[in-house]
mmCIF file of C-alpha atoms and ligand atoms in Angstrom:
data_model
loop_
_atom_site.group_PDB
_atom_site.id
_atom_site.type_symbol
_atom_site.label_atom_id
_atom_site.label_comp_id
_atom_site.label_asym_id
_atom_site.label_seq_id
_atom_site.Cartn_x
_atom_site.Cartn_y
_atom_site.Cartn_z
ATOM 1 C CA MET A 138 162.365 95.302 113.823
ATOM 2 C CA THR A 139 160.657 92.409 112.342
ATOM 3 C CA VAL A 140 157.658 91.341 114.182
ATOM 4 C CA VAL A 141 157.601 87.474 114.500
ATOM 5 C CA LYS A 142 153.579 85.845 114.333
ATOM 6 C CA THR A 143 152.967 82.583 115.423
ATOM 7 C CA LEU A 144 150.789 80.284 114.392
ATOM 8 C CA GLY A 145 148.952 80.379 117.699
ATOM 9 C CA GLN A 146 148.652 84.148 117.206
ATOM 10 C CA PHE A 147 147.390 83.617 113.823
ATOM 11 C CA ILE A 148 144.631 81.515 114.142
ATOM 12 C CA ILE A 149 143.484 83.322 117.092
ATOM 13 C CA GLU A 150 143.697 86.635 114.524
ATOM 14 C CA LYS A 151 141.784 85.108 112.031
ATOM 15 C CA GLN A 152 138.577 83.638 114.289
ATOM 16 C CA THR A 153 137.270 86.374 113.557
ATOM 17 C CA ASP A 154 136.613 84.899 109.674
ATOM 18 C CA PHE A 155 134.347 82.725 111.267
ATOM 19 C CA PRO A 156 131.583 84.669 113.249
ATOM 20 C CA TYR A 157 130.133 81.928 114.828
ATOM 21 C CA ALA A 158 133.210 80.056 115.607
ATOM 22 C CA LYS A 159 133.468 79.776 119.275
ATOM 23 C CA GLY A 160 137.517 78.689 119.206
ATOM 24 C CA GLU A 161 137.446 75.111 118.561
ATOM 25 C CA LEU A 162 138.681 75.002 115.002
ATOM 26 C CA SER A 163 141.491 77.244 116.392
ATOM 27 C CA ARG A 164 142.024 75.037 119.365
ATOM 28 C CA LEU A 165 142.286 71.588 116.414
ATOM 29 C CA LEU A 166 144.635 73.349 114.333
ATOM 30 C CA ARG A 167 146.664 74.497 117.495
ATOM 31 C CA ASP A 168 146.303 70.821 118.511
ATOM 32 C CA ILE A 169 147.938 69.482 114.889
ATOM 33 C CA GLY A 170 150.516 72.451 114.896
ATOM 34 C CA ILE A 171 151.906 70.579 118.395
ATOM 35 C CA ALA A 172 151.661 66.854 117.272
ATOM 36 C CA ALA A 173 153.708 68.252 114.068
ATOM 37 C CA LYS A 174 156.608 70.017 116.560
ATOM 38 C CA ILE A 175 156.805 66.333 118.512
ATOM 39 C CA VAL A 176 157.006 64.455 115.033
ATOM 40 C CA ASN A 177 159.331 66.944 113.806
ATOM 41 C CA ARG A 178 161.650 66.558 116.430
ATOM 42 C CA GLU A 179 161.574 62.664 116.029
ATOM 43 C CA ILE A 180 162.477 62.945 112.335
ATOM 44 C CA ASN A 181 165.002 65.240 112.709
ATOM 45 C CA LYS A 182 167.059 62.844 115.110
ATOM 46 C CA ALA A 183 165.720 59.617 113.566
ATOM 47 C CA GLY A 184 168.913 58.557 112.339
ATOM 48 C CA LEU A 185 170.546 58.776 115.827
ATOM 49 C CA VAL A 186 167.955 56.433 117.677
ATOM 50 C CA ASP A 187 166.567 53.160 116.634
ATOM 51 C CA ILE A 188 163.730 54.715 115.239
ATOM 52 C CA LEU A 189 164.643 53.880 111.628
ATOM 53 C CA GLY A 190 163.761 50.623 109.651
ATOM 54 C CA GLU A 191 160.063 48.371 109.607
ATOM 55 C CA ALA A 192 158.280 48.561 112.594
ATOM 56 C CA GLY A 193 157.740 45.041 111.540
ATOM 57 C CA ASN A 194 153.600 45.660 110.924
ATOM 58 C CA ILE A 195 151.957 46.235 107.667
ATOM 59 C CA ASN A 196 149.642 49.091 107.269
ATOM 60 C CA VAL A 197 145.885 48.828 105.453
ATOM 61 C CA GLN A 198 147.396 49.707 102.160
ATOM 62 C CA GLY A 199 149.904 46.433 102.302
ATOM 63 C CA GLU A 200 153.319 48.563 102.836
ATOM 64 C CA SER A 201 155.640 47.835 105.575
ATOM 65 C CA GLN A 202 155.048 50.596 108.416
ATOM 66 C CA LYS A 203 158.313 52.452 109.610
ATOM 67 C CA LYS A 204 158.473 52.684 113.272
ATOM 68 C CA LEU A 205 158.059 56.341 112.293
ATOM 69 C CA ASP A 206 154.703 56.074 110.857
ATOM 70 C CA VAL A 207 153.449 54.197 113.793
ATOM 71 C CA TYR A 208 155.493 56.965 116.221
ATOM 72 C CA ALA A 209 153.891 59.826 113.822
ATOM 73 C CA ASN A 210 150.353 58.450 113.978
ATOM 74 C CA GLU A 211 149.856 57.723 117.633
ATOM 75 C CA GLN A 212 151.334 61.449 118.171
ATOM 76 C CA PHE A 213 148.580 62.894 115.678
ATOM 77 C CA ILE A 214 145.547 60.963 117.470
ATOM 78 C CA SER A 215 147.079 61.659 120.575
ATOM 79 C CA ALA A 216 146.822 65.164 120.229
ATOM 80 C CA LEU A 217 143.627 65.390 118.686
ATOM 81 C CA SER A 218 142.347 63.347 121.229
ATOM 82 C CA VAL A 219 143.578 65.506 124.400
ATOM 83 C CA GLY A 220 142.690 68.436 122.657
ATOM 84 C CA GLY A 221 138.770 67.282 123.047
ATOM 85 C CA GLU A 222 137.834 69.111 119.475
ATOM 86 C CA CYS A 223 137.789 65.960 117.583
ATOM 87 C CA ALA A 224 135.551 62.951 117.829
ATOM 88 C CA LEU A 225 136.880 60.508 115.037
ATOM 89 C CA VAL A 226 140.039 60.200 113.395
ATOM 90 C CA ALA A 227 140.633 58.436 109.776
ATOM 91 C CA SER A 228 144.100 57.669 109.271
ATOM 92 C CA GLU A 229 146.438 56.053 106.496
ATOM 93 C CA GLU A 230 147.879 54.010 109.254
ATOM 94 C CA ASN A 231 144.182 52.114 110.266
ATOM 95 C CA GLU A 232 142.393 50.454 108.465
ATOM 96 C CA GLU A 233 139.073 51.377 110.440
ATOM 97 C CA VAL A 234 138.284 54.867 111.705
ATOM 98 C CA VAL A 235 139.419 55.811 115.635
ATOM 99 C CA LEU A 236 136.996 57.113 118.032
ATOM 100 C CA LEU A 237 138.598 59.550 120.116
ATOM 101 C CA ASN A 238 137.996 59.758 123.838
ATOM 102 C CA LYS A 239 134.347 59.613 124.230
ATOM 103 C CA ALA A 240 134.871 61.278 127.705
ATOM 104 C CA VAL A 241 136.663 64.366 126.585
ATOM 105 C CA SER A 242 135.287 64.690 122.925
ATOM 106 C CA LYS A 243 131.271 63.950 123.507
ATOM 107 C CA ASN A 244 130.610 67.048 122.016
ATOM 108 C CA ALA A 245 133.311 67.852 119.804
ATOM 109 C CA LYS A 246 131.959 69.050 116.163
ATOM 110 C CA TYR A 247 134.838 67.995 113.865
ATOM 111 C CA VAL A 248 136.469 64.957 112.716
ATOM 112 C CA VAL A 249 139.944 64.686 110.883
ATOM 113 C CA ALA A 250 141.623 62.912 108.222
ATOM 114 C CA ILE A 251 144.913 62.361 107.940
ATOM 115 C CA ASP A 252 147.969 60.643 106.616
ATOM 116 C CA PRO A 253 150.747 61.212 109.330
ATOM 117 C CA LEU A 254 153.655 60.753 107.458
ATOM 118 C CA ASP A 255 153.575 60.242 103.497
ATOM 119 C CA GLY A 256 156.652 59.542 101.759
ATOM 120 C CA SER A 257 157.937 57.372 104.536
ATOM 121 C CA SER A 258 160.186 55.348 102.485
ATOM 122 C CA ASN A 259 162.163 58.295 101.904
ATOM 123 C CA ILE A 260 162.955 58.419 106.012
ATOM 124 C CA ASP A 261 166.003 56.092 105.986
ATOM 125 C CA VAL A 262 167.656 57.954 103.479
ATOM 126 C CA ASN A 263 167.185 61.805 104.769
ATOM 127 C CA VAL A 264 164.764 62.594 102.110
ATOM 128 C CA ALA A 265 161.862 64.829 103.040
ATOM 129 C CA VAL A 266 158.604 63.847 103.772
ATOM 130 C CA GLY A 267 155.002 64.982 104.912
ATOM 131 C CA THR A 268 152.134 65.400 106.974
ATOM 132 C CA THR A 269 148.535 65.627 104.914
ATOM 133 C CA PHE A 270 145.306 66.050 107.187
ATOM 134 C CA SER A 271 141.774 67.637 106.245
ATOM 135 C CA ILE A 272 138.777 68.668 109.159
ATOM 136 C CA TYR A 273 135.408 67.871 108.169
ATOM 137 C CA ARG A 274 132.107 69.075 110.681
ATOM 138 C CA ARG A 275 130.564 65.780 111.674
ATOM 139 C CA LYS A 276 127.343 65.136 109.732
ATOM 140 C CA SER A 277 125.995 62.775 112.832
ATOM 141 C CA LYS A 278 124.204 65.327 115.294
ATOM 142 C CA GLU A 279 124.297 62.868 118.515
ATOM 143 C CA GLY A 280 125.690 59.782 119.715
ATOM 144 C CA PRO A 281 129.273 58.754 118.756
ATOM 145 C CA ALA A 282 130.847 59.999 115.313
ATOM 146 C CA THR A 283 130.763 57.140 113.026
ATOM 147 C CA VAL A 284 132.616 56.544 109.520
ATOM 148 C CA GLU A 285 129.834 58.366 107.409
ATOM 149 C CA ASP A 286 130.973 61.536 109.474
ATOM 150 C CA ILE A 287 134.630 60.907 107.379
ATOM 151 C CA LEU A 288 132.789 60.002 103.878
ATOM 152 C CA GLN A 289 132.230 63.206 102.859
ATOM 153 C CA LYS A 290 133.242 65.095 99.247
ATOM 154 C CA GLY A 291 136.239 67.506 99.461
ATOM 155 C CA THR A 292 134.350 70.437 99.283
ATOM 156 C CA GLU A 293 133.106 69.894 102.510
ATOM 157 C CA GLN A 294 136.484 70.441 104.114
ATOM 158 C CA VAL A 295 136.605 72.663 106.685
ATOM 159 C CA ALA A 296 140.244 73.314 106.853
ATOM 160 C CA ALA A 297 142.921 71.024 105.282
ATOM 161 C CA GLY A 298 146.598 71.473 105.428
ATOM 162 C CA TYR A 299 150.013 69.897 105.375
ATOM 163 C CA ILE A 300 153.289 69.706 107.077
ATOM 164 C CA VAL A 301 156.574 69.172 104.965
ATOM 165 C CA TYR A 302 159.558 67.797 107.065
ATOM 166 C CA GLY A 303 162.409 69.305 104.652
ATOM 167 C CA SER A 304 165.231 71.367 104.553
ATOM 168 C CA SER A 305 163.390 73.633 107.522
ATOM 169 C CA THR A 306 159.791 72.381 108.846
ATOM 170 C CA MET A 307 156.932 74.187 107.296
ATOM 171 C CA LEU A 308 152.662 74.086 108.532
ATOM 172 C CA VAL A 309 151.091 75.157 105.097
ATOM 173 C CA TYR A 310 146.829 75.749 105.566
ATOM 174 C CA THR A 311 143.736 76.577 104.539
ATOM 175 C CA THR A 312 140.393 77.396 106.296
ATOM 176 C CA GLY A 313 138.822 78.551 102.966
ATOM 177 C CA LYS A 314 140.182 81.884 102.830
ATOM 178 C CA GLY A 315 143.703 81.706 101.251
ATOM 179 C CA VAL A 316 146.931 79.382 101.805
ATOM 180 C CA ASN A 317 149.533 80.706 104.765
ATOM 181 C CA GLY A 318 152.775 78.806 105.459
ATOM 182 C CA PHE A 319 154.742 78.278 108.505
ATOM 183 C CA THR A 320 158.038 77.904 109.294
ATOM 184 C CA LEU A 321 158.997 76.178 112.470
ATOM 185 C CA ASP A 322 162.026 78.067 114.811
ATOM 186 C CA PRO A 323 163.074 75.530 116.414
ATOM 187 C CA SER A 324 165.068 78.181 118.744
ATOM 188 C CA ILE A 325 161.820 79.117 120.378
ATOM 189 C CA GLY A 326 159.491 75.818 119.317
ATOM 190 C CA GLU A 327 157.062 78.209 117.349
ATOM 191 C CA PHE A 328 155.732 77.953 113.291
ATOM 192 C CA CYS A 329 155.927 81.414 112.163
ATOM 193 C CA LEU A 330 154.241 83.176 109.325
ATOM 194 C CA SER A 331 156.819 82.809 106.784
ATOM 195 C CA HIS A 332 154.678 82.940 103.496
ATOM 196 C CA PRO A 333 151.538 84.668 104.008
ATOM 197 C CA ASN A 334 148.623 84.113 100.867
ATOM 198 C CA ILE A 335 150.719 81.745 98.975
ATOM 199 C CA THR A 336 149.199 81.641 95.324
ATOM 200 C CA ILE A 337 150.699 79.339 92.855
ATOM 201 C CA PRO A 338 151.979 80.395 89.392
ATOM 202 C CA GLU A 339 149.387 79.748 87.120
ATOM 203 C CA THR A 340 151.711 78.093 84.744
ATOM 204 C CA GLY A 341 155.128 76.603 85.278
ATOM 205 C CA HIS A 342 158.214 74.447 84.232
ATOM 206 C CA ILE A 343 158.570 71.517 86.010
ATOM 207 C CA TYR A 344 156.333 68.377 86.076
ATOM 208 C CA SER A 345 156.669 65.590 88.442
ATOM 209 C CA ILE A 346 155.745 62.099 88.090
ATOM 210 C CA ASN A 347 157.210 58.720 88.290
ATOM 211 C CA GLU A 348 158.284 58.138 84.473
ATOM 212 C CA GLY A 349 159.253 54.530 85.645
ATOM 213 C CA ASN A 350 155.775 53.652 85.159
ATOM 214 C CA TYR A 351 155.740 55.209 81.610
ATOM 215 C CA VAL A 352 154.741 52.325 79.741
ATOM 216 C CA HIS A 353 151.404 51.753 81.776
ATOM 217 C CA PHE A 354 150.359 55.350 81.495
ATOM 218 C CA PRO A 355 147.203 56.251 79.843
ATOM 219 C CA ASP A 356 148.145 57.372 76.303
ATOM 220 C CA GLY A 357 147.202 61.262 77.360
ATOM 221 C CA VAL A 358 149.582 60.999 80.142
ATOM 222 C CA LYS A 359 152.346 59.922 77.790
ATOM 223 C CA ARG A 360 151.432 62.503 74.896
ATOM 224 C CA TYR A 361 151.753 64.818 78.061
ATOM 225 C CA ILE A 362 155.009 63.718 78.966
ATOM 226 C CA LYS A 363 156.497 64.169 75.586
ATOM 227 C CA TYR A 364 154.831 67.596 74.853
ATOM 228 C CA CYS A 365 156.599 68.589 78.226
ATOM 229 C CA GLN A 366 160.164 67.347 76.746
ATOM 230 C CA VAL A 367 159.686 68.846 72.848
ATOM 231 C CA GLU A 368 162.353 71.981 72.692
ATOM 232 C CA ASP A 369 160.030 75.029 72.226
ATOM 233 C CA GLU A 370 161.709 78.507 72.963
ATOM 234 C CA ALA A 371 158.050 80.181 73.240
ATOM 235 C CA THR A 372 157.007 78.212 75.754
ATOM 236 C CA ALA A 373 160.370 77.719 77.770
ATOM 237 C CA ARG A 374 160.090 73.874 76.668
ATOM 238 C CA PRO A 375 161.803 71.501 77.875
ATOM 239 C CA TYR A 376 160.310 71.140 81.213
ATOM 240 C CA THR A 377 162.353 70.192 83.909
ATOM 241 C CA SER A 378 161.510 67.104 85.664
ATOM 242 C CA ARG A 379 161.376 67.046 89.395
ATOM 243 C CA TYR A 380 159.942 63.738 91.356
ATOM 244 C CA ILE A 381 161.243 62.952 95.464
ATOM 245 C CA GLY A 382 158.593 60.445 96.005
ATOM 246 C CA SER A 383 157.095 62.336 98.513
ATOM 247 C CA MET A 384 154.176 63.701 97.346
ATOM 248 C CA VAL A 385 154.124 66.804 99.652
ATOM 249 C CA ALA A 386 157.437 67.859 98.909
ATOM 250 C CA ASP A 387 156.863 67.885 95.180
ATOM 251 C CA LEU A 388 153.522 69.588 96.112
ATOM 252 C CA HIS A 389 155.214 72.426 98.016
ATOM 253 C CA ARG A 390 158.082 73.280 95.518
ATOM 254 C CA ASN A 391 155.395 73.586 92.485
ATOM 255 C CA LEU A 392 152.857 75.470 94.677
ATOM 256 C CA ILE A 393 155.929 77.992 95.113
ATOM 257 C CA LYS A 394 157.711 78.093 91.743
ATOM 258 C CA GLY A 395 155.000 76.416 89.351
ATOM 259 C CA GLY A 396 154.879 73.205 88.449
ATOM 260 C CA ILE A 397 152.585 69.732 87.539
ATOM 261 C CA TYR A 398 152.013 66.628 89.819
ATOM 262 C CA ILE A 399 150.412 64.139 88.448
ATOM 263 C CA TYR A 400 149.917 59.632 89.648
ATOM 264 C CA PRO A 401 147.722 58.683 87.218
ATOM 265 C CA THR A 402 146.483 55.104 86.913
ATOM 266 C CA THR A 403 149.560 52.493 86.327
ATOM 267 C CA ALA A 404 149.410 48.664 86.340
ATOM 268 C CA SER A 405 150.334 48.694 90.184
ATOM 269 C CA ALA A 406 147.807 51.149 90.990
ATOM 270 C CA PRO A 407 144.748 50.927 88.324
ATOM 271 C CA LYS A 408 142.751 53.676 90.521
ATOM 272 C CA GLY A 409 145.631 55.742 91.245
ATOM 273 C CA LYS A 410 147.890 55.355 94.093
ATOM 274 C CA LEU A 411 147.361 58.510 96.064
ATOM 275 C CA ARG A 412 144.233 58.275 98.228
ATOM 276 C CA LEU A 413 140.957 60.636 98.180
ATOM 277 C CA VAL A 414 140.138 60.933 101.795
ATOM 278 C CA TYR A 415 143.418 61.947 103.261
ATOM 279 C CA GLU A 416 146.193 63.041 100.431
ATOM 280 C CA CYS A 417 144.392 63.880 97.432
ATOM 281 C CA ASN A 418 141.414 66.065 98.931
ATOM 282 C CA PRO A 419 143.478 67.919 101.278
ATOM 283 C CA LEU A 420 145.851 68.813 98.928
ATOM 284 C CA ALA A 421 143.682 69.472 96.154
ATOM 285 C CA PHE A 422 141.826 72.109 98.652
ATOM 286 C CA ILE A 423 145.161 73.844 99.247
ATOM 287 C CA ILE A 424 146.038 74.015 95.459
ATOM 288 C CA GLU A 425 142.549 75.743 94.747
ATOM 289 C CA GLN A 426 143.461 77.969 97.592
ATOM 290 C CA ALA A 427 146.061 79.063 96.345
ATOM 291 C CA GLY A 428 144.473 79.454 92.648
ATOM 292 C CA GLY A 429 145.618 76.372 91.103
ATOM 293 C CA ARG A 430 143.927 73.298 89.742
ATOM 294 C CA ALA A 431 143.298 69.296 90.774
ATOM 295 C CA THR A 432 141.498 66.878 89.104
ATOM 296 C CA ASN A 433 141.704 62.964 88.081
ATOM 297 C CA GLY A 434 142.684 64.250 84.467
ATOM 298 C CA TYR A 435 138.587 64.309 83.928
ATOM 299 C CA GLU A 436 136.907 65.620 87.027
ATOM 300 C CA ARG A 437 137.327 68.043 89.812
ATOM 301 C CA ILE A 438 139.619 66.137 93.004
ATOM 302 C CA LEU A 439 136.883 68.144 95.293
ATOM 303 C CA ASP A 440 133.872 66.935 93.662
ATOM 304 C CA ILE A 441 134.706 63.006 93.565
ATOM 305 C CA GLU A 442 131.919 60.999 95.667
ATOM 306 C CA VAL A 443 133.514 59.662 98.952
ATOM 307 C CA THR A 444 132.269 55.742 99.391
ATOM 308 C CA GLU A 445 135.860 54.655 101.159
ATOM 309 C CA ILE A 446 138.451 55.807 104.068
ATOM 310 C CA HIS A 447 141.301 54.358 102.009
ATOM 311 C CA GLN A 448 139.909 54.826 98.107
ATOM 312 C CA ARG A 449 142.630 55.761 95.769
ATOM 313 C CA GLU A 450 142.243 58.412 92.996
ATOM 314 C CA SER A 451 144.408 59.783 89.613
ATOM 315 C CA ILE A 452 145.443 63.656 90.597
ATOM 316 C CA PHE A 453 146.617 66.013 88.153
ATOM 317 C CA ILE A 454 147.701 68.991 90.209
ATOM 318 C CA GLY A 455 149.251 72.229 90.456
ATOM 319 C CA SER A 456 149.572 75.403 87.874
ATOM 320 C CA THR A 457 145.909 75.407 86.030
ATOM 321 C CA LYS A 458 147.492 76.084 83.076
ATOM 322 C CA MET A 459 149.517 73.010 83.174
ATOM 323 C CA VAL A 460 146.522 70.923 84.359
ATOM 324 C CA LEU A 461 144.061 72.324 81.959
ATOM 325 C CA LEU A 462 146.573 71.337 78.846
ATOM 326 C CA ALA A 463 147.245 67.644 80.476
ATOM 327 C CA GLU A 464 143.229 67.294 80.780
ATOM 328 C CA ASP A 465 142.825 68.096 77.213
ATOM 329 C CA PHE A 466 145.480 65.168 76.168
ATOM 330 C CA MET A 467 143.756 62.714 78.677
ATOM 331 C CA ALA A 468 140.574 64.062 76.654
ATOM 332 C CA GLU A 469 141.957 63.822 73.061
ATOM 333 C CA TYR A 470 143.924 60.047 73.705
ATOM 334 C CA SER A 471 142.405 58.821 77.031
ATOM 335 C CA PRO A 472 138.753 59.655 76.957
ATOM 336 C CA LYS A 473 136.656 58.624 79.989
ATOM 337 C CA GLU A 474 133.920 56.588 78.165
ATOM 338 C CA ILE A 475 136.609 54.320 76.858
ATOM 339 C CA LEU A 476 138.456 53.749 79.653
ATOM 340 C CA LYS A 477 135.175 52.817 81.275
ATOM 341 C CA VAL A 478 134.370 49.942 78.913
ATOM 342 C CA VAL A 479 138.098 48.864 79.675
HETATM 343 P P1 P6P B 198 156.021 55.833 93.607
HETATM 344 C C1 P6P B 198 154.305 57.871 98.691
HETATM 345 O O1 P6P B 198 154.471 56.951 99.106
HETATM 346 C C2 P6P B 198 153.155 58.523 97.911
HETATM 347 O O2 P6P B 198 152.210 58.347 98.464
HETATM 348 C C3 P6P B 198 153.625 59.855 97.707
HETATM 349 O O3 P6P B 198 154.195 60.877 98.700
HETATM 350 C C4 P6P B 198 154.985 59.882 96.443
HETATM 351 O O4 P6P B 198 154.602 61.004 95.570
HETATM 352 C C5 P6P B 198 154.289 58.363 95.602
HETATM 353 O O5 P6P B 198 153.448 57.632 96.639
HETATM 354 C C6 P6P B 198 155.433 57.714 95.203
HETATM 355 O O6 P6P B 198 154.862 56.611 94.893
HETATM 356 O O7 P6P B 198 155.289 54.629 93.327
HETATM 357 O O8 P6P B 198 156.314 56.820 92.683
HETATM 358 O O9 P6P B 198 157.215 55.266 94.360
#
């Protein structure tokens, strides 16, 4: 008989990985799992209720906020606030950091960065969307947490993960000791361990990039795309192009099958489109823990200085050998020093 291990059981079991932990991180991960189940329920019926379409607001990115964006943001912030283990949240949907309920979280040790619903433009067309999150220890020792508590390098993450709301709903996370995936079993309302110790193939045959922006890509990216398209039996090229328009879904497929996702600088995104704090850093932590690589074409994502909540960054992320080769093309055709002058 197959023994089902739930997310809650797994978190408690792994708590011994942290000898000094008193359960705060375990409870924080549990709170995120609860919110994910609530958001999943709404996503799965989004087409049936008046939750589709524009919420009428514009978020800090200048993007029209879908109602489900707003709902997901509220659910994650509420779960973290009630749980009492988180002092502050930085969210894609909020221009400033959100201080959580002081009465409950005055002794909270952690802060969370989150993109509650990434790829939300796909909701109305029933394409997979995702949530990304990072957990840090707060740096401040007393008084209310501040934005400085979340402006930490990716290397300081205590835990990170994503939820992908796809053909099934999965929660994938790491605490720095490998990557584990849990699939939601709606019949019991629990995330169950389905993908223990996920590792990404060191190479792959899938490249994910919005080639509609080709004209404005750096030369190094153009050259790498052409490399992927050349016929070469020895390296199983041409590779397959797969781009969903929902980074969590693209990244999850590449994590399982091998591949590379690239969002470089473009005309409309001169610093890249993806946000360092709540998209690039959590996914980079996951990919590195799974044996992959994540850089901005030049330097490790997790080492990049964080100065603003919503700062954007280019990202090359996935199978190590594919990312390294893409970096070689960047070094040869788009060397950083020239880009600095320009
Ligand atoms: P484009 C979704 O808005 C997102 O942040 C990622 O999930 C996705 O990969 C990318 O942007 C899509 O952007 O410019 O290709 O439509």
